[in-house]
């Protein structure tokens, strides 16, 4: 680099590589170069240190140093008995822990909740660790089998039929509602000005309903036969297995390539049979514990896990719908998203809990917890839709064109090219909504569901444990629980982001 | 002479009120290499994008290997399976490795088992001379390498016609040659090619016909020798004088 100033230069020897200079800053170096290198930084360092001093020291004092660790009731946590200004009253949490985890779930049945938790962890952890194999089986167990098993474990009860009678029942309900609507129109035709028209329409609807009832007659007849015989569940199960397996066999390619589909279908039904037998679902199952007895962490986890798992598919569907070129789908998606985003969650929960029953037909009731679940899933789904849309918008048009030029259909382009890239862009936003959903589950306590926070507040009223620090201890405990879950989600999302964006690093 | 593999007749296209393609008639024989050139905005990219239905058109008909593509775009998928396309900006799928880029369409469109698709893809990656990069992501490669992968990806579908939309315009000068060499190899194997490019050297060496477009219409079409030595139309002469200095 010497004679570069002169106008012509030709390098004779290429320079060899040298190692980078070693960093020489230790702790003192760091202090000097980063913390105390200018008047502003000195001031900021002092302010930061003071902030830490005034937050961390009192927290540690309250939670650990001044805390009472053992005792039988409130007397242990009173300053005059302990001999010092009492901080956290941990025996209170210890005494109330069952209530905070299970709510009013009957004590004899709590093993079912524990078993559900264990099942969930056993299925979720392998799903989250990328190195472990069989992700497909694991995912289908967690997303499809586990919710059903968890329902029968937590709620209890058995089944009276299987696929065949459920299909028959559903079709019958559908048909009844058609005939009901037809008769309602006929009823109107007696008083209306356009009576002849209504009469024709009403009769037509009733006719269609009757036609359908004839169409499904073989199914309902078979159902009645099975119900009449003993062992109705197993007879129905066998029929359903045969029908579904045959369909899988046909769709899988028939005699030539269908054997694999047939085998996996039969294996799945065999597994279902084992579960039914193990849980005794054919003989009434476990004792029913209605959802108004559920509470505490159980409700928080049920609501948030269901919300997280269902809101993402809803969001993806709505985001795709909003970008659709079909006007009806696009308008529906926009209206749906804007409606749910424009309404506060509390309103949604109130509406779902107290007003929805007024709109539903009289004999049709939905469980209170399920109503809150649906409300939260749709609410979060609308938010996720906008997150996903942001990711989709970041994909260059050329990606879709390249996929189209290779002959990929819209569905394949979307699921193989656009969504995998789009979702990776918005992992932080998606997890942001999940975390926000997790904390928003505490709002269900205003519609008479006792989640973790609700159970906690209920426990404050127990005179046995009323001390000056009870409420602080309780909220500190709830805060720690919420923090563990939310921080866990946050860290895991960073890990996923890092892993999935491997292609963006050079 | 057999039927042309691509036959464009009476093609008209408007963007709103703007008439981008005006009465285009063009027949491409099997194995023919056609270079389309012209000033920017002359509609040359739009024309070849119409051939695999990335653009809609309002009037006329395009027949690819006996499959007719009218204004209602009915046989889109059938046509796209016969036509490979290489883009100016590569458009590789950045979240998939090079090998996955090359096996995606054979697996999901042609339903070829993954193993066979990978063997086949490696064959094409060897042809474009980058088999050892098969497990890299596109973002880790140079532009020239990416474009060669894009060519290999299009070839894995065994297209009857290849469309190139300015394949070297986004490349550093040093990398243009490696892509052009790949295209020359392809031409020598008898692939039918429609190439939009400003590389006049390539046109001279490889093309059977050079088509010059301006203002949405074909101004002049001729063999490269005639086209470069004795352009007929005043607009062609002006264009050639601008780019061949």
PDB file of C-alpha atoms in Angstrom, chain A residues 330-488:
ATOM      1  CA  UNK A 330     -62.791 -12.046  -0.436  1.00  0.00           C
ATOM      2  CA  UNK A 331     -65.702  -9.965   0.846  1.00  0.00           C
ATOM      3  CA  UNK A 332     -66.619 -12.611   3.422  1.00  0.00           C
ATOM      4  CA  UNK A 333     -63.028 -12.767   4.682  1.00  0.00           C
ATOM      5  CA  UNK A 334     -62.672  -9.002   4.910  1.00  0.00           C
ATOM      6  CA  UNK A 335     -66.005  -8.631   6.704  1.00  0.00           C
ATOM      7  CA  UNK A 336     -65.164 -11.448   9.110  1.00  0.00           C
ATOM      8  CA  UNK A 337     -61.691 -10.114   9.935  1.00  0.00           C
ATOM      9  CA  UNK A 338     -62.826  -6.536  10.347  1.00  0.00           C
ATOM     10  CA  UNK A 339     -65.776  -7.555  12.528  1.00  0.00           C
ATOM     11  CA  UNK A 340     -63.693  -9.575  14.984  1.00  0.00           C
ATOM     12  CA  UNK A 341     -60.900  -7.038  15.039  1.00  0.00           C
ATOM     13  CA  UNK A 342     -63.331  -4.241  15.683  1.00  0.00           C
ATOM     14  CA  UNK A 343     -64.879  -5.835  18.769  1.00  0.00           C
ATOM     15  CA  UNK A 344     -63.152  -6.149  22.160  1.00  0.00           C
ATOM     16  CA  UNK A 345     -62.523  -9.664  23.435  1.00  0.00           C
ATOM     17  CA  UNK A 346     -64.647  -8.994  26.520  1.00  0.00           C
ATOM     18  CA  UNK A 347     -67.610  -8.194  24.290  1.00  0.00           C
ATOM     19  CA  UNK A 348     -66.986 -11.366  22.307  1.00  0.00           C
ATOM     20  CA  UNK A 349     -66.935 -13.446  25.480  1.00  0.00           C
ATOM     21  CA  UNK A 350     -70.082 -11.802  26.844  1.00  0.00           C
ATOM     22  CA  UNK A 351     -71.828 -12.289  23.543  1.00  0.00           C
ATOM     23  CA  UNK A 352     -70.765 -15.929  23.285  1.00  0.00           C
ATOM     24  CA  UNK A 353     -71.768 -16.697  26.848  1.00  0.00           C
ATOM     25  CA  UNK A 354     -74.973 -14.778  27.437  1.00  0.00           C
ATOM     26  CA  UNK A 355     -76.434 -13.866  24.047  1.00  0.00           C
ATOM     27  CA  UNK A 356     -75.596 -16.797  21.794  1.00  0.00           C
ATOM     28  CA  UNK A 357     -77.978 -19.164  23.652  1.00  0.00           C
ATOM     29  CA  UNK A 358     -80.811 -16.774  22.807  1.00  0.00           C
ATOM     30  CA  UNK A 359     -80.178 -17.229  19.089  1.00  0.00           C
ATOM     31  CA  UNK A 360     -79.726 -20.970  19.038  1.00  0.00           C
ATOM     32  CA  UNK A 361     -82.719 -23.305  18.668  1.00  0.00           C
ATOM     33  CA  UNK A 362     -84.250 -24.259  22.000  1.00  0.00           C
ATOM     34  CA  UNK A 363     -83.046 -27.864  22.269  1.00  0.00           C
ATOM     35  CA  UNK A 364     -79.547 -26.991  21.090  1.00  0.00           C
ATOM     36  CA  UNK A 365     -77.135 -26.064  23.867  1.00  0.00           C
ATOM     37  CA  UNK A 366     -73.408 -25.511  23.750  1.00  0.00           C
ATOM     38  CA  UNK A 367     -71.253 -25.865  26.823  1.00  0.00           C
ATOM     39  CA  UNK A 368     -70.122 -22.601  28.421  1.00  0.00           C
ATOM     40  CA  UNK A 369     -66.437 -23.416  28.133  1.00  0.00           C
ATOM     41  CA  UNK A 370     -66.850 -24.424  24.484  1.00  0.00           C
ATOM     42  CA  UNK A 371     -68.607 -21.122  23.754  1.00  0.00           C
ATOM     43  CA  UNK A 372     -65.686 -19.186  25.231  1.00  0.00           C
ATOM     44  CA  UNK A 373     -63.267 -21.396  23.270  1.00  0.00           C
ATOM     45  CA  UNK A 374     -65.018 -20.681  19.980  1.00  0.00           C
ATOM     46  CA  UNK A 375     -65.123 -16.958  20.725  1.00  0.00           C
ATOM     47  CA  UNK A 376     -61.422 -16.804  21.542  1.00  0.00           C
ATOM     48  CA  UNK A 377     -60.421 -18.963  18.554  1.00  0.00           C
ATOM     49  CA  UNK A 378     -62.333 -16.772  16.086  1.00  0.00           C
ATOM     50  CA  UNK A 379     -61.086 -13.559  17.733  1.00  0.00           C
ATOM     51  CA  UNK A 380     -57.439 -14.634  17.617  1.00  0.00           C
ATOM     52  CA  UNK A 381     -57.962 -16.140  14.166  1.00  0.00           C
ATOM     53  CA  UNK A 382     -58.872 -12.703  12.808  1.00  0.00           C
ATOM     54  CA  UNK A 383     -55.666 -11.237  14.242  1.00  0.00           C
ATOM     55  CA  UNK A 384     -53.591 -14.135  12.919  1.00  0.00           C
ATOM     56  CA  UNK A 385     -55.174 -13.602   9.494  1.00  0.00           C
ATOM     57  CA  UNK A 386     -53.669 -10.133   9.327  1.00  0.00           C
ATOM     58  CA  UNK A 387     -50.293 -11.429  10.532  1.00  0.00           C
ATOM     59  CA  UNK A 388     -50.302 -14.138   7.883  1.00  0.00           C
ATOM     60  CA  UNK A 389     -51.402 -11.658   5.219  1.00  0.00           C
ATOM     61  CA  UNK A 390     -48.345  -9.561   6.013  1.00  0.00           C
ATOM     62  CA  UNK A 391     -46.156 -12.592   5.385  1.00  0.00           C
ATOM     63  CA  UNK A 392     -47.931 -13.457   2.152  1.00  0.00           C
ATOM     64  CA  UNK A 393     -47.526  -9.894   0.904  1.00  0.00           C
ATOM     65  CA  UNK A 394     -43.752 -10.178   1.361  1.00  0.00           C
ATOM     66  CA  UNK A 395     -43.465 -12.999  -1.184  1.00  0.00           C
ATOM     67  CA  UNK A 396     -42.406 -11.677  -4.601  1.00  0.00           C
ATOM     68  CA  UNK A 397     -44.807 -12.303  -7.468  1.00  0.00           C
ATOM     69  CA  UNK A 398     -42.057 -14.176  -9.291  1.00  0.00           C
ATOM     70  CA  UNK A 399     -42.291 -17.055  -6.806  1.00  0.00           C
ATOM     71  CA  UNK A 400     -45.884 -17.764  -7.728  1.00  0.00           C
ATOM     72  CA  UNK A 401     -45.091 -17.323 -11.422  1.00  0.00           C
ATOM     73  CA  UNK A 402     -42.158 -19.733 -11.264  1.00  0.00           C
ATOM     74  CA  UNK A 403     -44.351 -22.317  -9.542  1.00  0.00           C
ATOM     75  CA  UNK A 404     -47.134 -21.791 -12.070  1.00  0.00           C
ATOM     76  CA  UNK A 405     -44.651 -22.110 -14.948  1.00  0.00           C
ATOM     77  CA  UNK A 406     -43.644 -25.511 -13.558  1.00  0.00           C
ATOM     78  CA  UNK A 407     -47.273 -26.590 -13.715  1.00  0.00           C
ATOM     79  CA  UNK A 408     -48.079 -26.468  -9.983  1.00  0.00           C
ATOM     80  CA  UNK A 409     -51.733 -25.809  -9.229  1.00  0.00           C
ATOM     81  CA  UNK A 410     -52.900 -22.936  -7.001  1.00  0.00           C
ATOM     82  CA  UNK A 411     -53.236 -25.227  -3.970  1.00  0.00           C
ATOM     83  CA  UNK A 412     -49.774 -26.710  -4.425  1.00  0.00           C
ATOM     84  CA  UNK A 413     -48.193 -23.338  -5.108  1.00  0.00           C
ATOM     85  CA  UNK A 414     -49.796 -21.971  -1.962  1.00  0.00           C
ATOM     86  CA  UNK A 415     -48.954 -24.872   0.311  1.00  0.00           C
ATOM     87  CA  UNK A 416     -45.443 -25.629  -0.993  1.00  0.00           C
ATOM     88  CA  UNK A 417     -44.090 -22.236  -2.041  1.00  0.00           C
ATOM     89  CA  UNK A 418     -46.062 -19.266  -0.747  1.00  0.00           C
ATOM     90  CA  UNK A 419     -47.151 -20.310   2.758  1.00  0.00           C
ATOM     91  CA  UNK A 420     -43.846 -21.887   3.878  1.00  0.00           C
ATOM     92  CA  UNK A 421     -42.031 -18.675   2.978  1.00  0.00           C
ATOM     93  CA  UNK A 422     -44.754 -16.313   4.139  1.00  0.00           C
ATOM     94  CA  UNK A 423     -45.170 -17.928   7.544  1.00  0.00           C
ATOM     95  CA  UNK A 424     -41.415 -17.851   8.177  1.00  0.00           C
ATOM     96  CA  UNK A 425     -41.445 -14.112   7.671  1.00  0.00           C
ATOM     97  CA  UNK A 426     -44.053 -13.624  10.384  1.00  0.00           C
ATOM     98  CA  UNK A 427     -43.074 -16.117  13.090  1.00  0.00           C
ATOM     99  CA  UNK A 428     -42.436 -13.249  15.556  1.00  0.00           C
ATOM    100  CA  UNK A 429     -45.875 -11.756  14.859  1.00  0.00           C
ATOM    101  CA  UNK A 430     -47.637 -15.105  15.126  1.00  0.00           C
ATOM    102  CA  UNK A 431     -45.982 -15.926  18.444  1.00  0.00           C
ATOM    103  CA  UNK A 432     -46.736 -12.404  19.602  1.00  0.00           C
ATOM    104  CA  UNK A 433     -50.424 -13.140  19.090  1.00  0.00           C
ATOM    105  CA  UNK A 434     -50.085 -16.519  20.806  1.00  0.00           C
ATOM    106  CA  UNK A 435     -48.509 -14.908  23.859  1.00  0.00           C
ATOM    107  CA  UNK A 436     -51.146 -12.234  23.899  1.00  0.00           C
ATOM    108  CA  UNK A 437     -53.817 -14.948  23.618  1.00  0.00           C
ATOM    109  CA  UNK A 438     -52.269 -16.864  26.519  1.00  0.00           C
ATOM    110  CA  UNK A 439     -52.568 -13.837  28.753  1.00  0.00           C
ATOM    111  CA  UNK A 440     -55.999 -12.860  27.418  1.00  0.00           C
ATOM    112  CA  UNK A 441     -57.356 -16.187  28.636  1.00  0.00           C
ATOM    113  CA  UNK A 442     -57.551 -14.499  32.037  1.00  0.00           C
ATOM    114  CA  UNK A 443     -60.528 -12.571  30.643  1.00  0.00           C
ATOM    115  CA  UNK A 444     -62.667 -15.719  30.732  1.00  0.00           C
ATOM    116  CA  UNK A 445     -62.997 -15.154  34.468  1.00  0.00           C
ATOM    117  CA  UNK A 446     -65.568 -12.438  33.710  1.00  0.00           C
ATOM    118  CA  UNK A 447     -67.884 -15.006  32.129  1.00  0.00           C
ATOM    119  CA  UNK A 448     -67.870 -17.209  35.225  1.00  0.00           C
ATOM    120  CA  UNK A 449     -65.027 -19.478  34.164  1.00  0.00           C
ATOM    121  CA  UNK A 450     -62.384 -19.792  36.860  1.00  0.00           C
ATOM    122  CA  UNK A 451     -59.016 -19.808  35.133  1.00  0.00           C
ATOM    123  CA  UNK A 452     -55.737 -19.472  37.027  1.00  0.00           C
ATOM    124  CA  UNK A 453     -56.322 -15.831  37.858  1.00  0.00           C
ATOM    125  CA  UNK A 454     -59.996 -16.393  38.647  1.00  0.00           C
ATOM    126  CA  UNK A 455     -59.204 -19.253  41.022  1.00  0.00           C
ATOM    127  CA  UNK A 456     -56.539 -17.119  42.619  1.00  0.00           C
ATOM    128  CA  UNK A 457     -58.935 -14.267  43.256  1.00  0.00           C
ATOM    129  CA  UNK A 458     -61.497 -16.705  44.610  1.00  0.00           C
ATOM    130  CA  UNK A 459     -58.903 -17.984  47.062  1.00  0.00           C
ATOM    131  CA  UNK A 460     -58.308 -14.480  48.447  1.00  0.00           C
ATOM    132  CA  UNK A 461     -61.683 -14.568  50.156  1.00  0.00           C
ATOM    133  CA  UNK A 462     -60.692 -17.500  52.380  1.00  0.00           C
ATOM    134  CA  UNK A 463     -60.504 -16.020  55.918  1.00  0.00           C
ATOM    135  CA  UNK A 464     -58.124 -18.785  56.962  1.00  0.00           C
ATOM    136  CA  UNK A 465     -55.409 -17.188  54.874  1.00  0.00           C
ATOM    137  CA  UNK A 466     -56.271 -13.497  54.957  1.00  0.00           C
ATOM    138  CA  UNK A 467     -53.056 -11.637  55.732  1.00  0.00           C
ATOM    139  CA  UNK A 468     -51.715  -8.298  54.490  1.00  0.00           C
ATOM    140  CA  UNK A 469     -49.425 -10.024  51.986  1.00  0.00           C
ATOM    141  CA  UNK A 470     -51.806 -12.734  50.702  1.00  0.00           C
ATOM    142  CA  UNK A 471     -52.884 -10.830  47.581  1.00  0.00           C
ATOM    143  CA  UNK A 472     -49.313  -9.798  46.731  1.00  0.00           C
ATOM    144  CA  UNK A 473     -48.090 -13.358  47.116  1.00  0.00           C
ATOM    145  CA  UNK A 474     -50.885 -14.694  44.962  1.00  0.00           C
ATOM    146  CA  UNK A 475     -50.328 -12.216  42.157  1.00  0.00           C
ATOM    147  CA  UNK A 476     -46.576 -12.740  42.305  1.00  0.00           C
ATOM    148  CA  UNK A 477     -47.132 -16.475  41.956  1.00  0.00           C
ATOM    149  CA  UNK A 478     -49.575 -16.071  39.052  1.00  0.00           C
ATOM    150  CA  UNK A 479     -47.158 -13.643  37.426  1.00  0.00           C
ATOM    151  CA  UNK A 480     -44.333 -16.161  37.649  1.00  0.00           C
ATOM    152  CA  UNK A 481     -46.503 -18.907  36.126  1.00  0.00           C
ATOM    153  CA  UNK A 482     -47.625 -16.678  33.238  1.00  0.00           C
ATOM    154  CA  UNK A 483     -44.064 -15.518  32.714  1.00  0.00           C
ATOM    155  CA  UNK A 484     -42.691 -19.067  32.527  1.00  0.00           C
ATOM    156  CA  UNK A 485     -45.151 -20.034  29.812  1.00  0.00           C
ATOM    157  CA  UNK A 486     -44.851 -16.816  27.805  1.00  0.00           C
ATOM    158  CA  UNK A 487     -41.058 -16.637  28.054  1.00  0.00           C
ATOM    159  CA  UNK A 488     -40.882 -20.300  27.040  1.00  0.00           C
TER     160      UNK A 488
END
